[in-house]
Amino acid sequence: MTATDNIEWVLKGRCYKLGHDVPHPGGVVPNRIIIGRHFDPADIIPHLFEETDPGFHTRCKPGDIIVAGRNLGMGPKMNGYIAMQALGLGLVCESMPFLGYRAAVGCGLRVMSDCVNVLEFCETGDELEVDFRNGFFINHTRDIRREYPPLPDGLLEIVALGGNTGWLKKWWADQANERQQT
Amino acid sequence: MNGMTAVEKVLAAKSGKASVRPGDVVFPDPDYVMIHDGVVMGAKRELDALGINRLAAPDKVMMVSDHDVIYGSARAAERGAFNRAAARQWGVKNFYDVGRGGHGHIFPMESGLLLPGMFYFDNDRHATNAGAIGAFGFRIGAEISRVLATGTNWVQVPKSVKLTLQGRLKPGVYARDIGFHLAMLIKKKIFDVDIDYKVLEYAGDLDQFSLAARAALCSSPTEIQAYGVFVPPSDAILAHARAKAQRPFTPVYADANAHYEAEFTLDVSRLEPQIALPGGVQNAVNLSEAAGTAVDHAFIGSCGSGMWDDLVQAATVLKGRRIADGVRLFIAPGTEESTKRLSREGLMQVFIEAGAIMLPAGCGPCNDAVIGPVHNGETSISTATNNPSGRFGAREAKLYLGSPATVAASAVTGKITDPREFMMMETAL
């Protein structure tokens, strides 16, 4: 059993569709959460999509998939992805700035970027199934199936361990075990 | 089968692979790991909280005090003390503290530490300067902690974009002007490419560009989200590297059949001096459109314009002249070596007699205006890396950018001025 087996790579849930060019400040979480340097999921979750869809966090369920268009999450990054990860959501988008992608992976979020035209293949509320490890996007409501670039193998362990901190914690524990054995 | 771009070759070599392609995730073994004074505290506390009390390769780590060199607050002094303790505890010997090196994106290239073909991780995005010497610096942000602890981190091989420069710059027009103009061309989609996370690789008539000019060529693309810039080393750059090299190195060049996401050509022979209007490097216009704008504040230095040649450019304009009443001009040499050379060669005298204020080697006001800030309502012209609102403190200040010669000329007249006016005066004399 490896670390990458500890997580469900296939999420099944409802689609929550965003448009193109949704910025991180305002579009994902209010700017005050970003400049207030809130990184505790409990502090961020009530404010996820607050400015566009108040109460989103009370309606979403683990496994739901956020589907966004091009250029998701401009501006300072990270806080919104912490909340998505803690809520058990997945993220699929047509594109996002690389640093946003890096931040999402670093938060342990199941994410696929570069999903060309994915907005055309779903509407909010559709039943989706997304395999982040193998790069499958299935819309059961509309009977559509697409293949997209999956999370690269080298990043699976980071996501499986809940992000960079979890990965470092395990790495250090493994080092300690090796030292004990020698 | 396609060949590899320069940066693809660097990443392949450092990852122990015969080849890599854009999108591959690799874990390169870096030549160096750079961390600057502003982020040591965060990284140390993060690793301490996890119980990680040793670094993978302390000998590769370069700790650099360049962002806050003169402690202007008790908090800054506290941070400096913390950093010195961290260097001791981590066993970092390459600790370029205050007064010991200068700007981390300049002195390693000047002194032969960073050499063609090398790869390093850096917490700071201006690691792109490494392209000036034909190396690749990868900005890793706060994830520098994983590099410190384990020796590496993941890098997704970026796509490359090729820009061929044609022709020679006219006198009075500099590499920094090309950078501003290029940022405008890309942001206005005249060069239609999404530069986010791309490496911009230069080609063409590059022999005219010194190391300083190459650093200037790296600056503005970085500000519009290029993740790397690469300037293939000329014979002169290789000669500098060989003369200064503190270890062996192997220069890297792109294969002739390398694949680029996009290719553009820019004729620089007709380029005029540029001014980046307030808001960002992409707001570049011909200087004539901004000429005459009154300025209160001026600054020469930064990753983009802090090398020796930049200082000479400024000194050429300032020699025998005084800056205008009501203008304050700050000069931050990139390195301690440049400061010494200014003194040896008499240029320090030029600056001081012109009325400029000399700052220690480092970032100067370009780091969140920890020194030399502006006030609301003031206008600044500088060689800072970028000029969004608030970059020099007050949000209601107008920040313009130009080449070192343009900034010096503007400081002398008190208004935005074409440096060629001074050159014409010299010719006339």
Coordinates of C-alpha atoms in Angstrom, one line a residue:
Chain A
M1 CA 0.0 0.0 0.0
T2 CA 1.5 3.3 -1.1
A3 CA 0.5 6.8 -0.2
T4 CA -1.2 7.2 -3.5
D5 CA -3.6 4.4 -2.7
N6 CA -5.0 6.3 0.3
I7 CA -7.1 8.7 -1.7
E8 CA -10.0 8.2 -4.1
W9 CA -8.8 9.4 -7.5
V10 CA -12.3 9.1 -9.1
L11 CA -14.8 11.7 -7.8
K12 CA -18.5 11.3 -8.5
G13 CA -20.7 14.2 -7.8
R14 CA -22.5 17.2 -9.2
C15 CA -21.0 19.8 -11.5
Y16 CA -20.6 23.3 -10.3
K17 CA -19.9 25.4 -13.4
L18 CA -18.0 28.7 -13.5
G19 CA -17.2 30.8 -16.5
H20 CA -14.0 32.1 -18.0
D21 CA -11.5 34.4 -16.3
V22 CA -12.9 33.9 -12.8
P23 CA -10.3 35.6 -10.5
H24 CA -9.2 34.2 -7.2
P25 CA -9.9 37.4 -5.2
G26 CA -13.6 38.0 -5.4
G27 CA -14.4 35.2 -7.9
V28 CA -13.3 32.3 -5.6
V29 CA -12.9 33.9 -2.1
P30 CA -13.4 37.5 -1.0
N31 CA -10.2 39.5 -1.2
R32 CA -10.3 40.1 2.6
I33 CA -9.7 36.4 3.2
I34 CA -6.6 36.6 1.0
I35 CA -5.1 39.8 2.5
G36 CA -6.1 38.6 6.0
R37 CA -3.8 35.6 5.3
H38 CA -6.4 33.0 6.3
F39 CA -5.0 29.6 5.7
D40 CA -7.1 27.5 8.1
P41 CA -9.8 25.7 6.1
A42 CA -12.4 26.3 8.8
D43 CA -11.9 30.1 8.4
I44 CA -12.1 30.0 4.6
I45 CA -14.8 27.4 3.9
P46 CA -17.8 29.7 4.8
H47 CA -16.5 32.3 2.3
L48 CA -15.9 30.0 -0.7
F49 CA -17.7 31.7 -3.7
E50 CA -19.3 34.0 -1.1
E51 CA -19.5 37.0 -3.5
T52 CA -21.1 35.1 -6.3
D53 CA -23.1 32.3 -4.5
P54 CA -23.5 32.9 -0.8
G55 CA -24.0 29.7 1.2
F56 CA -22.2 27.5 -1.5
H57 CA -20.5 25.6 1.3
T58 CA -23.8 24.5 2.8
R59 CA -25.0 23.1 -0.5
C60 CA -21.9 21.3 -1.9
K61 CA -21.1 17.7 -1.1
P62 CA -17.8 15.9 -1.1
G63 CA -17.1 14.6 -4.6
D64 CA -18.7 17.5 -6.3
I65 CA -16.6 18.9 -9.2
I66 CA -16.0 22.6 -9.9
V67 CA -15.6 23.1 -13.6
A68 CA -14.1 26.3 -14.8
G69 CA -13.2 27.8 -18.1
R70 CA -10.0 29.5 -19.3
N71 CA -7.7 31.5 -17.0
L72 CA -9.2 30.4 -13.6
G73 CA -7.8 32.0 -10.5
M74 CA -5.8 35.1 -11.5
G75 CA -4.4 37.1 -8.7
P76 CA -2.9 36.0 -5.3
K77 CA -3.5 32.3 -5.0
M78 CA -4.1 29.4 -2.6
N79 CA -6.8 30.2 0.0
G80 CA -9.7 29.0 -2.2
Y81 CA -8.0 25.8 -3.1
I82 CA -7.5 25.1 0.6
A83 CA -11.2 25.3 1.1
M84 CA -12.0 23.2 -1.9
Q85 CA -9.7 20.5 -0.8
A86 CA -11.1 20.5 2.8
L87 CA -14.6 20.2 1.4
G88 CA -13.6 17.1 -0.7
L89 CA -14.3 18.8 -4.0
G90 CA -12.4 18.4 -7.3
L91 CA -11.4 21.0 -9.8
V92 CA -11.4 20.8 -13.6
C93 CA -10.6 23.8 -15.7
E94 CA -9.7 24.8 -19.3
S95 CA -6.6 26.7 -18.0
M96 CA -5.2 28.3 -15.0
P97 CA -2.0 30.3 -14.4
F98 CA 0.8 27.8 -13.6
L99 CA 1.3 29.2 -10.1
G100 CA -2.4 28.6 -9.4
Y101 CA -2.0 25.0 -10.5
R102 CA 1.1 24.6 -8.4
A103 CA -0.8 26.1 -5.4
A104 CA -3.8 23.8 -5.9
V105 CA -1.5 20.7 -6.0
G106 CA 0.4 22.0 -3.0
C107 CA -2.9 22.2 -1.1
G108 CA -3.7 18.6 -2.0
L109 CA -6.5 19.4 -4.3
R110 CA -7.5 16.9 -7.0
V111 CA -7.1 19.1 -10.1
M112 CA -6.9 18.8 -13.8
S113 CA -6.0 21.8 -15.9
D114 CA -5.7 22.1 -19.7
C115 CA -9.1 20.4 -20.2
V116 CA -9.9 22.0 -23.6
N117 CA -13.5 23.2 -24.1
V118 CA -14.7 21.3 -21.0
L119 CA -17.2 24.1 -20.3
E120 CA -19.1 22.9 -23.4
F121 CA -19.6 19.5 -22.0
C122 CA -21.4 20.2 -18.7
E123 CA -23.9 22.4 -16.8
T124 CA -24.3 23.0 -13.1
G125 CA -26.1 20.1 -11.5
D126 CA -25.0 17.5 -14.1
E127 CA -23.8 14.2 -12.6
L128 CA -20.1 14.0 -13.3
E129 CA -17.4 11.4 -12.8
V130 CA -13.8 12.5 -13.0
D131 CA -10.8 10.3 -12.8
F132 CA -7.9 12.6 -11.9
R133 CA -5.3 9.9 -12.1
N134 CA -6.2 8.6 -15.5
G135 CA -7.6 11.8 -17.0
F136 CA -11.2 10.8 -17.7
F137 CA -14.1 13.3 -17.6
I138 CA -17.5 11.7 -17.8
N139 CA -20.9 13.5 -17.8
H140 CA -23.5 10.9 -17.0
T141 CA -26.4 13.4 -17.4
R142 CA -25.4 14.1 -21.0
D143 CA -23.6 10.9 -21.9
I144 CA -20.4 12.6 -22.8
R145 CA -16.9 11.2 -22.2
R146 CA -13.6 13.1 -22.7
E147 CA -10.0 12.3 -22.1
Y148 CA -7.8 15.1 -20.6
P149 CA -4.2 15.3 -19.3
P150 CA -4.3 13.7 -15.8
L151 CA -2.4 14.7 -12.7
P152 CA 1.2 13.7 -13.6
D153 CA 2.5 10.7 -11.7
G154 CA 5.1 12.8 -9.9
L155 CA 2.4 14.9 -8.2
L156 CA 0.1 12.1 -7.1
E157 CA 1.8 11.6 -3.8
I158 CA 1.7 15.3 -2.9
V159 CA -2.1 15.3 -3.5
A160 CA -2.6 12.0 -1.8
L161 CA -0.9 13.2 1.4
G162 CA -3.0 16.4 1.5
G163 CA -0.5 18.8 0.0
N164 CA 3.1 19.9 0.6
T165 CA 3.0 19.9 4.4
G166 CA 1.6 16.4 4.5
W167 CA 4.2 15.2 2.0
L168 CA 7.1 16.7 3.9
K169 CA 5.8 15.2 7.2
K170 CA 5.7 11.7 5.7
W171 CA 9.1 12.2 4.0
W172 CA 10.7 13.1 7.3
A173 CA 9.0 10.2 9.1
D174 CA 10.3 7.8 6.4
Q175 CA 13.8 9.3 6.8
A176 CA 13.6 8.7 10.6
N177 CA 12.5 5.1 10.0
E178 CA 15.4 4.6 7.6
R179 CA 17.8 6.1 10.2
Q180 CA 16.5 3.7 12.9
Q181 CA 16.9 0.7 10.7
T182 CA 20.5 1.5 9.9
Chain B
M1 CA 11.7 13.9 -33.7
N2 CA 12.2 17.4 -32.3
G3 CA 15.4 18.4 -30.6
M4 CA 15.4 20.3 -27.3
T5 CA 15.3 23.9 -26.4
A6 CA 18.1 25.2 -24.2
V7 CA 16.1 25.0 -21.0
E8 CA 14.8 21.5 -21.9
K9 CA 18.4 20.5 -22.2
V10 CA 19.3 22.0 -18.8
L11 CA 16.4 20.2 -17.1
A12 CA 17.2 16.9 -18.8
A13 CA 20.9 17.1 -17.8
K14 CA 20.1 18.0 -14.2
S15 CA 17.4 15.3 -14.0
G16 CA 19.6 12.5 -15.3
K17 CA 17.5 12.1 -18.4
A18 CA 18.5 11.8 -22.1
S19 CA 15.6 14.1 -23.0
V20 CA 12.6 15.8 -21.6
R21 CA 9.5 17.3 -23.2
P22 CA 7.2 20.2 -22.1
G23 CA 4.7 18.9 -19.5
D24 CA 7.1 16.3 -18.1
V25 CA 7.4 16.4 -14.3
V26 CA 11.1 16.1 -13.3
F27 CA 13.0 16.5 -10.1
P28 CA 16.3 18.2 -11.1
D29 CA 19.4 18.1 -8.9
P30 CA 20.2 21.8 -8.6
D31 CA 23.6 23.4 -8.7
Y32 CA 22.4 25.9 -6.0
V33 CA 19.5 26.6 -3.8
M34 CA 18.9 30.3 -3.2
I35 CA 16.9 31.8 -0.5
H36 CA 16.7 35.5 0.3
D37 CA 16.4 37.4 3.6
G38 CA 12.7 38.0 3.4
V39 CA 11.7 34.3 3.4
V40 CA 14.3 32.5 5.6
M41 CA 12.1 33.0 8.6
G42 CA 9.0 31.4 7.0
A43 CA 11.0 28.4 5.7
K44 CA 12.9 27.9 9.0
R45 CA 9.7 28.0 11.0
E46 CA 7.9 25.6 8.6
L47 CA 10.7 23.1 8.8
D48 CA 11.2 23.5 12.5
A49 CA 7.4 22.8 13.1
L50 CA 7.9 19.5 11.2
G51 CA 11.0 18.6 13.2
I52 CA 13.2 18.9 10.1
N53 CA 16.4 20.2 11.6
R54 CA 18.9 19.5 8.8
L55 CA 19.2 20.5 5.1
A56 CA 19.8 18.0 2.3
A57 CA 22.8 19.9 0.9
P58 CA 23.8 22.9 3.0
D59 CA 26.8 23.4 0.8
K60 CA 24.6 24.2 -2.2
V61 CA 22.5 26.7 -0.3
M62 CA 23.1 30.4 -1.0
M63 CA 21.5 32.6 1.7
V64 CA 21.4 36.2 0.5
S65 CA 20.6 39.4 2.4
D66 CA 19.5 41.8 -0.4
H67 CA 15.9 42.7 0.2
D68 CA 16.3 44.6 3.4
V69 CA 19.9 45.6 3.7
I70 CA 19.7 48.7 5.9
Y71 CA 17.4 47.7 8.8
G72 CA 14.9 50.5 8.9
S73 CA 12.9 49.0 11.7
A74 CA 13.3 46.9 14.8
R75 CA 11.4 44.1 13.0
A76 CA 14.0 44.1 10.2
A77 CA 16.8 43.9 12.7
E78 CA 15.0 41.0 14.4
R79 CA 14.7 39.3 11.0
G80 CA 18.4 39.8 10.3
A81 CA 19.3 38.2 13.7
F82 CA 17.0 35.3 13.0
N83 CA 18.6 34.7 9.6
R84 CA 22.1 34.7 11.0
A85 CA 21.0 32.1 13.6
A86 CA 19.3 30.1 10.9
A87 CA 22.5 30.0 8.8
R88 CA 24.4 28.7 11.8
Q89 CA 21.9 26.1 12.7
W90 CA 21.5 24.9 9.1
G91 CA 25.3 24.9 8.5
V92 CA 25.0 27.3 5.5
K93 CA 28.5 28.6 4.7
N94 CA 27.5 30.5 1.6
F95 CA 25.8 33.2 3.5
Y96 CA 26.0 36.5 1.7
D97 CA 24.8 38.7 4.5
V98 CA 24.6 42.5 4.5
G99 CA 27.7 43.9 2.9
R100 CA 28.9 40.5 1.7
G101 CA 27.7 40.1 -1.8
G102 CA 24.9 42.3 -2.9
H103 CA 21.9 41.4 -5.1
G104 CA 21.3 37.7 -5.3
H105 CA 20.3 37.9 -8.9
I106 CA 23.4 39.7 -9.9
F107 CA 26.5 38.9 -7.9
P108 CA 26.5 35.1 -8.6
M109 CA 26.7 35.9 -12.4
E110 CA 29.3 38.6 -11.9
S111 CA 31.5 36.6 -9.7
G112 CA 31.5 33.2 -11.5
L113 CA 29.3 31.3 -9.1
L114 CA 26.4 31.0 -11.5
L115 CA 27.7 29.8 -14.9
P116 CA 26.3 28.8 -18.3
G117 CA 24.3 25.5 -18.3
M118 CA 23.6 25.6 -14.6
F119 CA 20.2 25.1 -12.9
Y120 CA 19.1 26.4 -9.5
F121 CA 16.1 26.7 -7.3
D122 CA 15.2 30.1 -5.9
N123 CA 12.3 31.3 -3.8
D124 CA 12.1 34.5 -5.9
R125 CA 10.7 34.9 -9.3
H126 CA 13.6 37.1 -10.5
A127 CA 15.6 33.9 -10.7
T128 CA 14.9 34.4 -14.4
N129 CA 18.0 36.7 -14.4
A130 CA 20.0 33.5 -14.7
G131 CA 19.1 33.4 -18.4
A132 CA 21.5 36.3 -18.9
I133 CA 24.5 34.0 -18.4
G134 CA 22.8 31.0 -20.1
A135 CA 21.6 29.3 -17.0
F136 CA 18.1 28.5 -15.7
G137 CA 16.8 29.7 -12.3
F138 CA 13.5 28.2 -11.2
R139 CA 11.2 30.2 -8.9
I140 CA 9.7 27.8 -6.4
G141 CA 8.2 30.3 -3.9
A142 CA 7.5 29.0 -0.4
E143 CA 8.1 25.5 -1.6
I144 CA 11.8 26.3 -1.3
S145 CA 11.4 24.5 2.1
R146 CA 11.0 21.2 0.4
V147 CA 14.1 21.9 -1.7
L148 CA 16.1 22.8 1.4
A149 CA 14.9 19.7 3.2
T150 CA 15.1 17.1 0.4
G151 CA 17.4 18.7 -2.2
T152 CA 14.9 19.0 -5.0
N153 CA 11.2 19.6 -5.9
W154 CA 9.0 19.0 -8.9
V155 CA 9.4 21.0 -12.0
Q156 CA 7.0 20.7 -14.9
V157 CA 9.1 21.3 -18.0
P158 CA 7.8 24.6 -19.5
K159 CA 7.2 25.3 -23.1
S160 CA 9.5 27.7 -24.8
V161 CA 8.9 30.7 -27.1
K162 CA 11.5 32.0 -29.4
L163 CA 12.2 35.7 -30.1
T164 CA 14.7 36.6 -32.7
L165 CA 16.1 40.1 -32.3
Q166 CA 17.2 41.7 -35.6
G167 CA 19.4 44.7 -36.0
R168 CA 21.5 46.9 -33.7
L169 CA 20.1 49.3 -31.1
K170 CA 20.6 53.0 -31.9
P171 CA 22.8 55.0 -29.5
G172 CA 20.7 56.0 -26.4
V173 CA 18.4 53.0 -26.7
Y174 CA 19.1 50.1 -24.4
A175 CA 18.2 46.5 -23.7
R176 CA 15.8 47.6 -21.0
D177 CA 13.9 49.6 -23.7
I178 CA 13.5 46.3 -25.7
G179 CA 12.1 44.6 -22.6
F180 CA 9.4 47.3 -22.0
H181 CA 8.5 47.3 -25.7
L182 CA 8.3 43.5 -25.8
A183 CA 6.0 43.4 -22.7
M184 CA 3.7 45.8 -24.5
L185 CA 3.8 43.7 -27.7
I186 CA 2.9 40.5 -25.8
K187 CA 0.2 42.1 -23.5
K188 CA -1.4 43.8 -26.4
K189 CA -1.4 40.6 -28.4
I190 CA 0.6 42.1 -31.2
F191 CA 2.8 39.0 -30.4
D192 CA -0.1 36.7 -29.8
V193 CA 1.2 34.2 -27.2
D194 CA 0.2 33.3 -23.7
I195 CA 3.5 33.8 -21.9
D196 CA 2.4 32.3 -18.6
Y197 CA 4.8 29.6 -17.5
K198 CA 6.8 29.8 -20.8
V199 CA 10.5 30.2 -21.3
L200 CA 11.4 33.1 -23.6
E201 CA 14.5 32.1 -25.5
Y202 CA 16.2 34.9 -27.5
A203 CA 18.0 34.4 -30.8
G204 CA 19.4 36.6 -33.5
D205 CA 21.8 39.6 -33.3
L206 CA 22.7 39.0 -29.7
D207 CA 26.5 39.7 -29.7
Q208 CA 25.7 43.4 -29.1
F209 CA 24.4 42.6 -25.6
S210 CA 26.7 42.5 -22.6
L211 CA 25.9 40.5 -19.5
A212 CA 24.1 43.6 -18.0
A213 CA 22.1 44.1 -21.2
R214 CA 21.2 40.4 -21.1
A215 CA 19.9 40.8 -17.5
A216 CA 17.8 43.7 -18.7
L217 CA 16.4 41.5 -21.5
C218 CA 15.4 39.0 -18.8
S219 CA 13.5 41.5 -16.6
S220 CA 10.3 42.6 -18.3
P221 CA 9.3 39.2 -19.6
T222 CA 9.4 38.0 -16.0
E223 CA 6.9 40.7 -15.0
I224 CA 4.4 39.5 -17.6
Q225 CA 4.6 35.9 -16.2
A226 CA 7.4 34.3 -18.3
Y227 CA 8.8 31.6 -16.0
G228 CA 12.2 31.7 -17.6
V229 CA 14.3 33.7 -20.0
F230 CA 17.3 32.3 -21.9
V231 CA 19.9 34.2 -23.8
P232 CA 22.3 31.9 -25.6
P233 CA 25.8 32.9 -24.3
S234 CA 28.0 34.8 -26.8
D235 CA 31.7 34.4 -27.0
A236 CA 32.1 37.4 -24.8
I237 CA 29.8 35.9 -22.2
L238 CA 31.7 32.6 -22.3
A239 CA 35.0 34.5 -21.9
H240 CA 33.6 36.2 -18.8
A241 CA 32.4 32.9 -17.4
R242 CA 35.7 31.2 -18.1
A243 CA 37.7 34.0 -16.5
K244 CA 35.6 34.1 -13.4
A245 CA 34.4 30.4 -13.1
Q246 CA 34.6 29.0 -9.6
R247 CA 33.8 25.5 -10.9
P248 CA 33.6 23.7 -14.2
F249 CA 30.6 24.4 -16.5
T250 CA 29.1 23.2 -19.8
P251 CA 27.3 25.8 -21.9
V252 CA 24.0 24.8 -23.3
Y253 CA 22.4 25.8 -26.6
A254 CA 19.1 24.8 -28.2
D255 CA 19.1 22.2 -30.9
A256 CA 18.5 23.5 -34.4
N257 CA 15.3 21.5 -34.6
A258 CA 14.0 22.4 -31.1
H259 CA 10.2 22.9 -30.9
Y260 CA 8.9 26.3 -29.8
E261 CA 5.3 27.1 -28.8
A262 CA 5.6 30.3 -30.9
E263 CA 8.3 32.2 -32.8
F264 CA 8.5 36.0 -33.3
T265 CA 11.0 38.4 -34.8
L266 CA 11.6 41.9 -33.6
D267 CA 13.6 44.5 -35.5
V268 CA 15.3 46.6 -32.7
S269 CA 17.2 48.9 -35.1
R270 CA 14.3 51.4 -35.2
L271 CA 13.3 51.2 -31.5
E272 CA 13.1 54.5 -29.7
P273 CA 13.8 54.9 -25.9
Q274 CA 10.7 53.6 -24.0
I275 CA 8.9 54.7 -21.0
A276 CA 6.6 52.3 -19.1
L277 CA 3.6 54.4 -18.0
P278 CA 2.3 53.8 -14.4
G279 CA 0.6 50.4 -14.0
G280 CA 3.1 47.9 -15.4
V281 CA 5.9 47.3 -17.8
Q282 CA 3.4 46.4 -20.5
N283 CA 2.3 50.1 -20.6
A284 CA 5.3 51.0 -22.6
V285 CA 5.2 53.9 -25.0
N286 CA 7.9 55.8 -27.0
L287 CA 9.5 58.2 -24.5
S288 CA 8.3 61.2 -26.6
E289 CA 4.7 60.4 -25.4
A290 CA 5.7 61.0 -21.8
A291 CA 8.5 63.5 -22.2
G292 CA 8.2 66.6 -20.0
T293 CA 6.3 64.8 -17.1
A294 CA 7.7 66.3 -13.9
V295 CA 9.3 63.9 -11.5
D296 CA 10.1 64.0 -7.7
H297 CA 11.7 60.7 -7.2
A298 CA 14.2 58.6 -9.2
F299 CA 15.9 55.2 -8.6
I300 CA 18.6 53.3 -10.5
G301 CA 19.2 49.7 -9.7
S302 CA 17.2 46.4 -9.4
C303 CA 17.5 42.9 -11.0
G304 CA 16.9 44.5 -14.4
S305 CA 19.3 47.4 -14.3
G306 CA 21.7 46.9 -11.4
M307 CA 24.9 45.8 -13.1
W308 CA 28.1 47.6 -13.8
D309 CA 27.2 48.7 -17.3
D310 CA 23.9 50.2 -16.0
L311 CA 25.8 52.3 -13.5
V312 CA 28.2 53.5 -16.3
Q313 CA 25.2 54.4 -18.4
A314 CA 23.8 56.5 -15.6
A315 CA 27.2 58.0 -14.8
T316 CA 27.8 59.0 -18.4
V317 CA 24.7 61.2 -18.2
L318 CA 25.3 62.5 -14.7
K319 CA 29.0 63.4 -15.1
G320 CA 29.5 67.1 -14.5
R321 CA 25.8 67.7 -13.9
R322 CA 23.5 68.0 -10.9
I323 CA 20.1 66.6 -10.4
A324 CA 17.3 69.1 -10.5
D325 CA 16.1 70.8 -7.3
G326 CA 13.2 68.9 -5.8
V327 CA 14.3 65.6 -7.2
R328 CA 15.8 62.8 -5.1
L329 CA 17.8 60.2 -6.9
F330 CA 18.7 56.9 -5.3
I331 CA 21.3 54.6 -6.7
A332 CA 21.6 50.9 -5.6
P333 CA 24.6 49.1 -7.2
G334 CA 23.9 45.4 -7.8
T335 CA 26.9 44.1 -6.0
E336 CA 29.5 45.0 -3.4
E337 CA 32.1 44.6 -6.1
S338 CA 30.4 47.3 -8.2
T339 CA 30.3 49.6 -5.2
K340 CA 34.1 49.2 -4.8
R341 CA 34.7 49.6 -8.5
L342 CA 32.6 52.8 -8.5
S343 CA 34.9 54.2 -5.9
R344 CA 38.1 53.0 -7.6
E345 CA 37.1 54.4 -11.0
G346 CA 35.7 57.7 -9.8
L347 CA 32.1 57.1 -10.7
M348 CA 31.1 57.3 -7.1
Q349 CA 32.3 60.9 -7.1
V350 CA 30.2 61.5 -10.2
F351 CA 27.1 60.3 -8.5
I352 CA 27.7 62.1 -5.2
E353 CA 28.6 65.4 -6.9
A354 CA 25.4 65.1 -9.0
G355 CA 23.5 64.9 -5.7
A356 CA 22.5 61.3 -5.8
I357 CA 22.0 59.3 -2.7
M358 CA 24.0 56.1 -2.7
L359 CA 22.4 53.0 -1.3
P360 CA 24.1 49.7 -0.3
A361 CA 24.2 46.9 -2.9
G362 CA 20.8 45.1 -3.0
C363 CA 17.3 45.6 -4.1
G364 CA 16.9 49.2 -2.9
P365 CA 13.4 50.7 -3.1
C366 CA 12.4 47.9 -5.5
N367 CA 11.6 45.6 -2.5
D368 CA 8.3 47.1 -1.3
A369 CA 10.1 50.4 -0.7
V370 CA 11.7 49.4 2.6
I371 CA 14.0 52.3 1.8
G372 CA 13.5 55.3 -0.4
P373 CA 9.7 55.3 -0.7
V374 CA 7.4 57.9 -2.4
H375 CA 4.5 59.9 -1.0
N376 CA 1.0 60.2 -2.4
G377 CA 0.9 62.7 -5.2
E378 CA 4.5 62.2 -6.1
T379 CA 5.9 61.0 -9.4
S380 CA 8.8 58.6 -9.8
I381 CA 10.9 57.4 -12.6
S382 CA 13.0 54.4 -12.1
T383 CA 14.6 51.2 -13.4
A384 CA 12.6 49.1 -11.0
T385 CA 11.5 45.7 -12.3
N386 CA 7.9 46.8 -12.4
N387 CA 5.6 49.8 -11.6
P388 CA 2.2 48.7 -10.4
S389 CA 0.4 51.1 -8.0
G390 CA 2.0 50.9 -4.5
R391 CA 5.3 49.4 -5.6
F392 CA 7.1 52.2 -3.9
G393 CA 4.8 52.6 -1.0
A394 CA 2.1 55.2 -1.5
R395 CA -0.7 54.0 -3.8
E396 CA -1.5 57.5 -5.1
A397 CA 1.9 58.0 -6.6
K398 CA 2.7 57.8 -10.3
L399 CA 5.5 55.4 -11.1
Y400 CA 7.2 55.5 -14.5
L401 CA 10.0 53.2 -15.7
G402 CA 12.9 53.8 -18.1
S403 CA 16.5 52.8 -18.9
P404 CA 19.2 53.9 -16.5
A405 CA 20.2 56.6 -19.0
T406 CA 16.6 57.8 -19.2
V407 CA 16.2 57.9 -15.4
A408 CA 19.5 59.8 -15.0
A409 CA 18.6 62.3 -17.7
S410 CA 15.2 62.8 -16.1
A411 CA 16.7 63.3 -12.7
V412 CA 18.9 66.0 -14.1
T413 CA 16.1 68.0 -15.8
G414 CA 13.4 67.2 -13.2
K415 CA 11.1 65.9 -16.0
I416 CA 11.0 62.8 -18.2
T417 CA 13.8 63.4 -20.7
D418 CA 15.2 61.6 -23.7
P419 CA 18.8 60.7 -22.7
R420 CA 19.9 61.4 -26.3
E421 CA 19.5 65.1 -25.6
F422 CA 22.5 64.8 -23.4
M423 CA 24.4 62.8 -25.9
M424 CA 23.7 65.4 -28.6
M425 CA 24.9 68.1 -26.2
E426 CA 28.2 66.2 -25.7
T427 CA 28.6 65.8 -29.5
A428 CA 28.0 69.5 -29.9
L429 CA 30.6 70.3 -27.3

